[in-house]
Coordinates of C-alpha atoms in Angstrom, one line a residue:
X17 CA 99.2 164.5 -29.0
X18 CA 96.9 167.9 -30.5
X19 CA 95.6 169.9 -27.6
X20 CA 91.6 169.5 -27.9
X21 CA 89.5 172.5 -29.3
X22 CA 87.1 173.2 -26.0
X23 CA 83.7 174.3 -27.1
X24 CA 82.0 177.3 -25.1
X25 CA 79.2 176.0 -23.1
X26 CA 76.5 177.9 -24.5
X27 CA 77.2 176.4 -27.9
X28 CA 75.0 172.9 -26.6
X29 CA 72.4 175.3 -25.5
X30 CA 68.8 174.1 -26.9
X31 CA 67.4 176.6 -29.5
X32 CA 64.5 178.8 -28.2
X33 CA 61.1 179.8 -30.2
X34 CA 62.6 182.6 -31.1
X35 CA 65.8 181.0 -32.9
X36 CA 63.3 178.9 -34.1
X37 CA 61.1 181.9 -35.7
X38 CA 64.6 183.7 -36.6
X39 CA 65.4 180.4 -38.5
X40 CA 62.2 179.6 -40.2
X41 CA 62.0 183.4 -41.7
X42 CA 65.4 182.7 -43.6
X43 CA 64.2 179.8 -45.1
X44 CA 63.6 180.4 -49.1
X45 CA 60.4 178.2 -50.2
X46 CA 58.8 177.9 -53.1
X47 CA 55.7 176.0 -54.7
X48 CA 56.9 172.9 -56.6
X49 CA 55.4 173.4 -60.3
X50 CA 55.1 171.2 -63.1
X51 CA 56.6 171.6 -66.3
X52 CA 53.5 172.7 -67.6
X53 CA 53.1 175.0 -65.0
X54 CA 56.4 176.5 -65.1
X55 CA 56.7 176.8 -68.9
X56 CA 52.9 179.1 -68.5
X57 CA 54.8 181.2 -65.7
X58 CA 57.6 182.0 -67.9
X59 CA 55.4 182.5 -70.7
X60 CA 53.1 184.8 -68.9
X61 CA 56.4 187.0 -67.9
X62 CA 57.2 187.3 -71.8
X63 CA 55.2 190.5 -72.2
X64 CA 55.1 190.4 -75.7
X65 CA 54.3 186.5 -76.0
X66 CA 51.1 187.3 -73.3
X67 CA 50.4 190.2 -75.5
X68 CA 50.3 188.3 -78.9
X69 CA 48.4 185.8 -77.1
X70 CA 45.3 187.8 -76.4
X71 CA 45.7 189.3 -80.1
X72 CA 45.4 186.3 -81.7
X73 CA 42.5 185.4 -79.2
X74 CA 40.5 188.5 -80.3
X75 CA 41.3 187.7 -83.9
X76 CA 40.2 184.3 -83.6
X77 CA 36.7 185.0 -81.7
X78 CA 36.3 187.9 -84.3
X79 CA 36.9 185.6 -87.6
X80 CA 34.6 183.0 -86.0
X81 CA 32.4 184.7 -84.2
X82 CA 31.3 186.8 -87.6
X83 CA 29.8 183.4 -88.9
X84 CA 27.2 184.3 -85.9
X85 CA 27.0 188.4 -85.8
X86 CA 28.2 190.0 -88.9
X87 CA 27.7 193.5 -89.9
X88 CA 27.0 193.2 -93.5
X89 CA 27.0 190.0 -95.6
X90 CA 30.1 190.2 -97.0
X91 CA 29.6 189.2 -100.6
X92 CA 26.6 191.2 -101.1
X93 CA 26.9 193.7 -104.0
X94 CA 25.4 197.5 -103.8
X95 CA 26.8 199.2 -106.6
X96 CA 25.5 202.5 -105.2
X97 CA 27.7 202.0 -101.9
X98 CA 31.0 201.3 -104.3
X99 CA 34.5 202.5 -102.6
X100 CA 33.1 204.4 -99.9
X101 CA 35.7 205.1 -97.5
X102 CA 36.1 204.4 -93.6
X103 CA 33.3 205.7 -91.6
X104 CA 33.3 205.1 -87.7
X105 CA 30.4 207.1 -85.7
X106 CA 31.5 209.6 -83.3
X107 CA 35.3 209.9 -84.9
X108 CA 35.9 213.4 -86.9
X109 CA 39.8 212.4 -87.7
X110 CA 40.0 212.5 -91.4
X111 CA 40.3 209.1 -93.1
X112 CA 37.9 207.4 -90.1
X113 CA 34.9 209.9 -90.7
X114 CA 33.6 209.0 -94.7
X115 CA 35.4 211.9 -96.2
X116 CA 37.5 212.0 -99.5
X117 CA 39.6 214.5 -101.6
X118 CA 38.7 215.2 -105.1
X119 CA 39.5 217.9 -107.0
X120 CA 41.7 219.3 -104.1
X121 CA 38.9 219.4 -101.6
X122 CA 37.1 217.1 -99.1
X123 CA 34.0 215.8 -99.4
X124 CA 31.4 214.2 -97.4
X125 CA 31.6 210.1 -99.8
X126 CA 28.1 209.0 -97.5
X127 CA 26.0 211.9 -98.6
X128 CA 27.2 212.1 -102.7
X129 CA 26.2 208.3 -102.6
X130 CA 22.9 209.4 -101.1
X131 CA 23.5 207.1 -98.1
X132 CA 20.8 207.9 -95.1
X133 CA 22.2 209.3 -91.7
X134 CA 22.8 205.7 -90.3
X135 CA 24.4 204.5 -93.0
X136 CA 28.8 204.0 -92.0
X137 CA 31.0 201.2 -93.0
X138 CA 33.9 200.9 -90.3
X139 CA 36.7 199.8 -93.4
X140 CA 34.5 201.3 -96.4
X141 CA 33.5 199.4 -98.9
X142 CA 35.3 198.0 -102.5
X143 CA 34.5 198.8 -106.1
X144 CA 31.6 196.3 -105.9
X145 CA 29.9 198.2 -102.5
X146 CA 30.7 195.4 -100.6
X147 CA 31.6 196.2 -96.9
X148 CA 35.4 195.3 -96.1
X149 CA 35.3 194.6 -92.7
X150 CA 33.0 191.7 -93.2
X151 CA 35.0 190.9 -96.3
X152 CA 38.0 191.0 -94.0
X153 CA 36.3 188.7 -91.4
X154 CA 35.2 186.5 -93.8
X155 CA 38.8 186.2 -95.4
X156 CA 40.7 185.9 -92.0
X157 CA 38.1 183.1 -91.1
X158 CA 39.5 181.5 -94.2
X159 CA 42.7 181.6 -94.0
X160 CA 43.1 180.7 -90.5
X161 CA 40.6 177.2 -91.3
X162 CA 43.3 176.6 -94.2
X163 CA 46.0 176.6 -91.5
X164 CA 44.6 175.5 -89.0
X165 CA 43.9 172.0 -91.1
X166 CA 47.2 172.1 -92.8
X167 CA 48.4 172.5 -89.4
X168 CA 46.2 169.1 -88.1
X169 CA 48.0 167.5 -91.2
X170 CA 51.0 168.8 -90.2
X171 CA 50.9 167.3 -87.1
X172 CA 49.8 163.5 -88.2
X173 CA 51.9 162.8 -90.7
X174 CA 55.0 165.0 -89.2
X175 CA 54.8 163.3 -85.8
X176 CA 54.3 159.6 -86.5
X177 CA 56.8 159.9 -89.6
X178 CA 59.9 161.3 -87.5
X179 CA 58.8 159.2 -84.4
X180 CA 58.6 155.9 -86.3
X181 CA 62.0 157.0 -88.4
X182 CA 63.6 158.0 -85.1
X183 CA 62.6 154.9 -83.7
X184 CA 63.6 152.1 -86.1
X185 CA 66.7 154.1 -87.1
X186 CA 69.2 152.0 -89.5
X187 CA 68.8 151.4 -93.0
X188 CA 64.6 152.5 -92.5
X189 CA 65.6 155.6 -91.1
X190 CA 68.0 156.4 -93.7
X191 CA 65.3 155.4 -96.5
X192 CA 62.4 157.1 -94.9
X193 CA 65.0 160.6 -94.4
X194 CA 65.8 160.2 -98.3
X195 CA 62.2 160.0 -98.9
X196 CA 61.9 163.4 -96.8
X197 CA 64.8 164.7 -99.4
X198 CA 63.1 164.3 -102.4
X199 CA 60.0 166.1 -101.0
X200 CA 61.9 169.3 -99.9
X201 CA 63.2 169.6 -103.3
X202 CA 60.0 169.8 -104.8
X203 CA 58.9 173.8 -104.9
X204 CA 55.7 174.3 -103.4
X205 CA 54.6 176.3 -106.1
X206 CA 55.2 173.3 -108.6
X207 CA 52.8 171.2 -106.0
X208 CA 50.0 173.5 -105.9
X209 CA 50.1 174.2 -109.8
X210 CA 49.9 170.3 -110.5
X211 CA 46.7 170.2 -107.8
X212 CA 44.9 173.2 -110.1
X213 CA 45.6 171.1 -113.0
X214 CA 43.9 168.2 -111.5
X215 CA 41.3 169.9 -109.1
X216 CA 40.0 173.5 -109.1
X217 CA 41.3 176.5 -107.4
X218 CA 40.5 176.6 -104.0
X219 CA 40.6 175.8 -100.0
X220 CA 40.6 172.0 -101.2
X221 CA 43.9 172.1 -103.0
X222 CA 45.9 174.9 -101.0
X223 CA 44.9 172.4 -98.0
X224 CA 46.0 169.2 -100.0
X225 CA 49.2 171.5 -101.2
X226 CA 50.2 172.4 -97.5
X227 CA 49.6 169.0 -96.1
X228 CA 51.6 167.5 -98.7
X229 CA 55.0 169.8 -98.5
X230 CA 55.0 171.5 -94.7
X231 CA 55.0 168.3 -92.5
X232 CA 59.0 167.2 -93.6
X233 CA 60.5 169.7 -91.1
X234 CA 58.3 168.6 -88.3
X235 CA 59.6 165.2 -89.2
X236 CA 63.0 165.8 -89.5
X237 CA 62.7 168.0 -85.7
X238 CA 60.6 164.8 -84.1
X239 CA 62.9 162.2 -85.3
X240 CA 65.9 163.8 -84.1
X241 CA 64.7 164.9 -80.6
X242 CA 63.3 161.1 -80.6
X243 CA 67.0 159.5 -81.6
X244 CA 67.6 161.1 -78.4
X245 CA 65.4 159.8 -76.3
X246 CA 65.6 156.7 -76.9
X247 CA 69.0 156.2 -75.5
X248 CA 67.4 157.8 -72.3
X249 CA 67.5 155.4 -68.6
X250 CA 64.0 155.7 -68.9
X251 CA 63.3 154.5 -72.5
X252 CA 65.5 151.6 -71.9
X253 CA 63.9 150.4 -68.7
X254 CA 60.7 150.3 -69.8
X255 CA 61.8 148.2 -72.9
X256 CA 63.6 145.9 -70.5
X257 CA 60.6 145.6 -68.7
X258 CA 58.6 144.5 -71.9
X259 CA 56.3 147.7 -72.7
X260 CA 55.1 148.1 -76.4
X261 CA 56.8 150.5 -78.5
X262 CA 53.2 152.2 -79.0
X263 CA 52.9 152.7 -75.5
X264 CA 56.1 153.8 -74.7
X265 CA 55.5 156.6 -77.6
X266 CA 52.3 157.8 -76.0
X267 CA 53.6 157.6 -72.6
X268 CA 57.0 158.3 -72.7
X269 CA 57.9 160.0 -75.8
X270 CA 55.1 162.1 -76.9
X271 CA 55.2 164.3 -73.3
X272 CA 58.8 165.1 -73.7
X273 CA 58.2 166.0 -77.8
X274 CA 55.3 168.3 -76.9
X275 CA 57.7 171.6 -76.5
X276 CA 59.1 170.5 -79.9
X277 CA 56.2 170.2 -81.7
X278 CA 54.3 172.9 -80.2
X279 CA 56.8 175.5 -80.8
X280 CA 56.9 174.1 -84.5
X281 CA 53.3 173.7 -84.9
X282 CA 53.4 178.1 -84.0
X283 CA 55.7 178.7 -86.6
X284 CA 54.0 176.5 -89.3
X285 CA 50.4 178.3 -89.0
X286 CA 51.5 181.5 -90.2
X287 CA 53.7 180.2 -92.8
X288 CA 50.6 178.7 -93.9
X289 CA 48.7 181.9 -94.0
X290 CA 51.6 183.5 -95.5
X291 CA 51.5 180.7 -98.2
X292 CA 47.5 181.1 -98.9
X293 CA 47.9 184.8 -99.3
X294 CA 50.5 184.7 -101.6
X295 CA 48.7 182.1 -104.0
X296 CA 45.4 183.7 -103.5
X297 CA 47.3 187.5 -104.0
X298 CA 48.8 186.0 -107.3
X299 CA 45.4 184.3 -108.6
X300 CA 45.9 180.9 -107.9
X301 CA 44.7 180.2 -104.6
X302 CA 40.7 181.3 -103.2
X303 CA 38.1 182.4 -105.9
X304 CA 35.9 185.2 -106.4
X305 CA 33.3 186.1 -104.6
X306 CA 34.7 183.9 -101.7
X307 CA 37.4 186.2 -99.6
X308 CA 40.7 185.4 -98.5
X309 CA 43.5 188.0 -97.3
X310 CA 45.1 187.2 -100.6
X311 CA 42.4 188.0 -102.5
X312 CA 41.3 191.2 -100.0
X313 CA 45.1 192.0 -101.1
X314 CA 44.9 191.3 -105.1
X315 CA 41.6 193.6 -105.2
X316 CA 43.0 196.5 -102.7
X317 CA 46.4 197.0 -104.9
X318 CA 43.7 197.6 -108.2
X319 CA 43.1 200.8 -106.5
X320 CA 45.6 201.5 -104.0
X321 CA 46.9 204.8 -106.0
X322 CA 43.3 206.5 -105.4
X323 CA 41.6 204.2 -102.7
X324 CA 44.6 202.9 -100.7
X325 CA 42.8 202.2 -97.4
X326 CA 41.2 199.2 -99.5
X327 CA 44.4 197.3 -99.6
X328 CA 46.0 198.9 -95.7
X329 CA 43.2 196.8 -94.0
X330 CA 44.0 193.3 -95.1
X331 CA 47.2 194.5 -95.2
X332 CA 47.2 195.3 -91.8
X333 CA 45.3 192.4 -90.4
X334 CA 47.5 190.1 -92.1
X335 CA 50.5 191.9 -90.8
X336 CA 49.5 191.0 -87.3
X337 CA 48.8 187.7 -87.4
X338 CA 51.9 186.9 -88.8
X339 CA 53.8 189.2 -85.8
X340 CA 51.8 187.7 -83.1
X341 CA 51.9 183.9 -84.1
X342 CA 55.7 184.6 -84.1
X343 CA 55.9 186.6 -81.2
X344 CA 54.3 183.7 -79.8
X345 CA 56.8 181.0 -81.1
X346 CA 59.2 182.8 -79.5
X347 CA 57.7 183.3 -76.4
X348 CA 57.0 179.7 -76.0
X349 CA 60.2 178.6 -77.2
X350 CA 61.8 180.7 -74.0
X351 CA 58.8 179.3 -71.5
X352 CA 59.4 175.4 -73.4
X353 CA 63.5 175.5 -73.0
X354 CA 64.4 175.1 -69.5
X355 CA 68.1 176.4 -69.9
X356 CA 66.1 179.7 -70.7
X357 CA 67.8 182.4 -67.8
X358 CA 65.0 184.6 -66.6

């Protein structure tokens, strides 16, 4: 027979107050969060996410706020004002305080136009005296409202397509996917020419262009996450328990598509800028004398050789609203994915 291990005595000893403090001070605790919660913690350490989030937030009370408070009307004309350059009070750097070159020296733009001591346009003005930084309000606030409702479109037809198509799967799914085929293999260009023919150039067929073409990868990236699902313990209890398909969408699948589809939905507004610009840019897209970044564009490369700051500003804004709606897709797409390592 094995000899017996004899404890020490003091090992049955009850613990003191201060084992008790020693004890509780080595315990790791930590708030239970919810998904949502955790996903805006992560987000909020993603620096450059956070940082492209309060861009976009100034851009977007900017664009909309200048429908309130706008410095000039932006399509009025004052051919005495024409391409005046940057002017900002209290700034003496060359190129911000209304000076130009010509003739190999630099002169004062404000006073040869006869413009009184407060007169100062903070982007200058274009060949037609109108001031660009309205203009460039004015043209942001219309191409974000062109995404923003391509984007609503987007998100109807894209979600209940791929969520019905994931749902029935079979020989519907493989019908409604080849229907998705023949879509993507239409250029959008081709689209948006067809609407011109049919309708006028403008917001109404860019929008009708978008909506038509951009909602097949949303689709395609619902259905398949929903194909998954619905093999899920929880998806197939609460069908053997009787629940509507309808319901269990809005209950069950919806919540655990929204990372998809918000991730998605930040990478399909500035392709939709993107898209505007370029049809506007090539004279397809927004008319004159209503403002677009494309159109900001189309008129700044006219004289970008003599007057380049007229094409640098729309250039400029349109360059960061593209980086930060990305920056921000990516940034969500590390807060959304929980396999993210911090």
């Amino acid at each position: 027979m094995a000899d017996t291990v004899k404890l020490p005595e003091d090992s049955f000893k009850p613990m003191t107050p201060a084992d008790r403090a020693a004890l509780d001070s080595e315990k790791i605790a930590a708030p239970s969060l919810t998904f949502a919660q955790d996903a805006w913690r992560r987000l909020k350490k993603n620096k450059g996410a956070w940082v492209s989030l309060i861009v976009l937030a100034i851009v977007f009370i900017m664009a909309f706020g200048s429908i309130f408070v706008s410095p000039h009307n932006p399509n009025a004309v004052n051919p005495s004002y024409a391409n005046l350059p940057s002017k900002i009070p209290g700034i003496g750097i060359n190129g911000f305080n209304g000076t130009l070159v010509q003739a190999g020296q630099r002169v004062d733009a404000y006073k040869q136009a006869g413009a009184s001591a407060g007169t100062y346009y903070i982007m200058g003005t274009d060949y037609l005296g109108r001031d660009l930084f309205s203009r460039v309000l004015y043209g942001t606030r219309i191409s974000l409202i062109i995404a923003l409702v391509a984007t609503f479109f987007d998100l109807t037809i894209g979600v209940t397509y791929g969520m019905f198509s994931g749902w029935k799967g079979g020989r519907i799914d493989t019908f409604m996917q080849r229907i998705i085929e023949i879509i993507l293999s239409i250029p959008n260009l081709v689209v948006i020419v067809l609407l011109i023919l049919i309708l006028k150039p403008g917001m109404t067929s860019i929008i009708i262009a978008i909506a038509l073409t951009s909602w097949t990868n949303m689709a395609r990236l619902v259905r398949a996450q929903t194909m998954e699902l619905k093999s899920q313990e929880y998806i197939l209890a609460a069908r053997t328990l009787g629940e509507r398909p309808l319901k269990i969408a809005f209950k069950h699948l919806l919540p655990n598509l929204s990372s998809v589809i918000i991730i998605n939905t930040m990478f399909t507004i500035p392709n939709a800028i993107f898209f505007e610009a370029m049809l506007s840019y090539i004279g397809i897209g927004i008319s004159s004398p209503q403002a677009s970044l494309g159109t900001l564009l189309n008129d700044g490369q006219k004289n970008f050789q003599f007057l380049p700051y007229q094409m640098w500003w729309p250039a400029l804004v349109l360059s960061i609203v593209m980086l930060a709606f990305n920056l921000l897709g990516d940034g969500l797409r590390d807060a959304f994915d929980p396999r993210t390592k911090e």
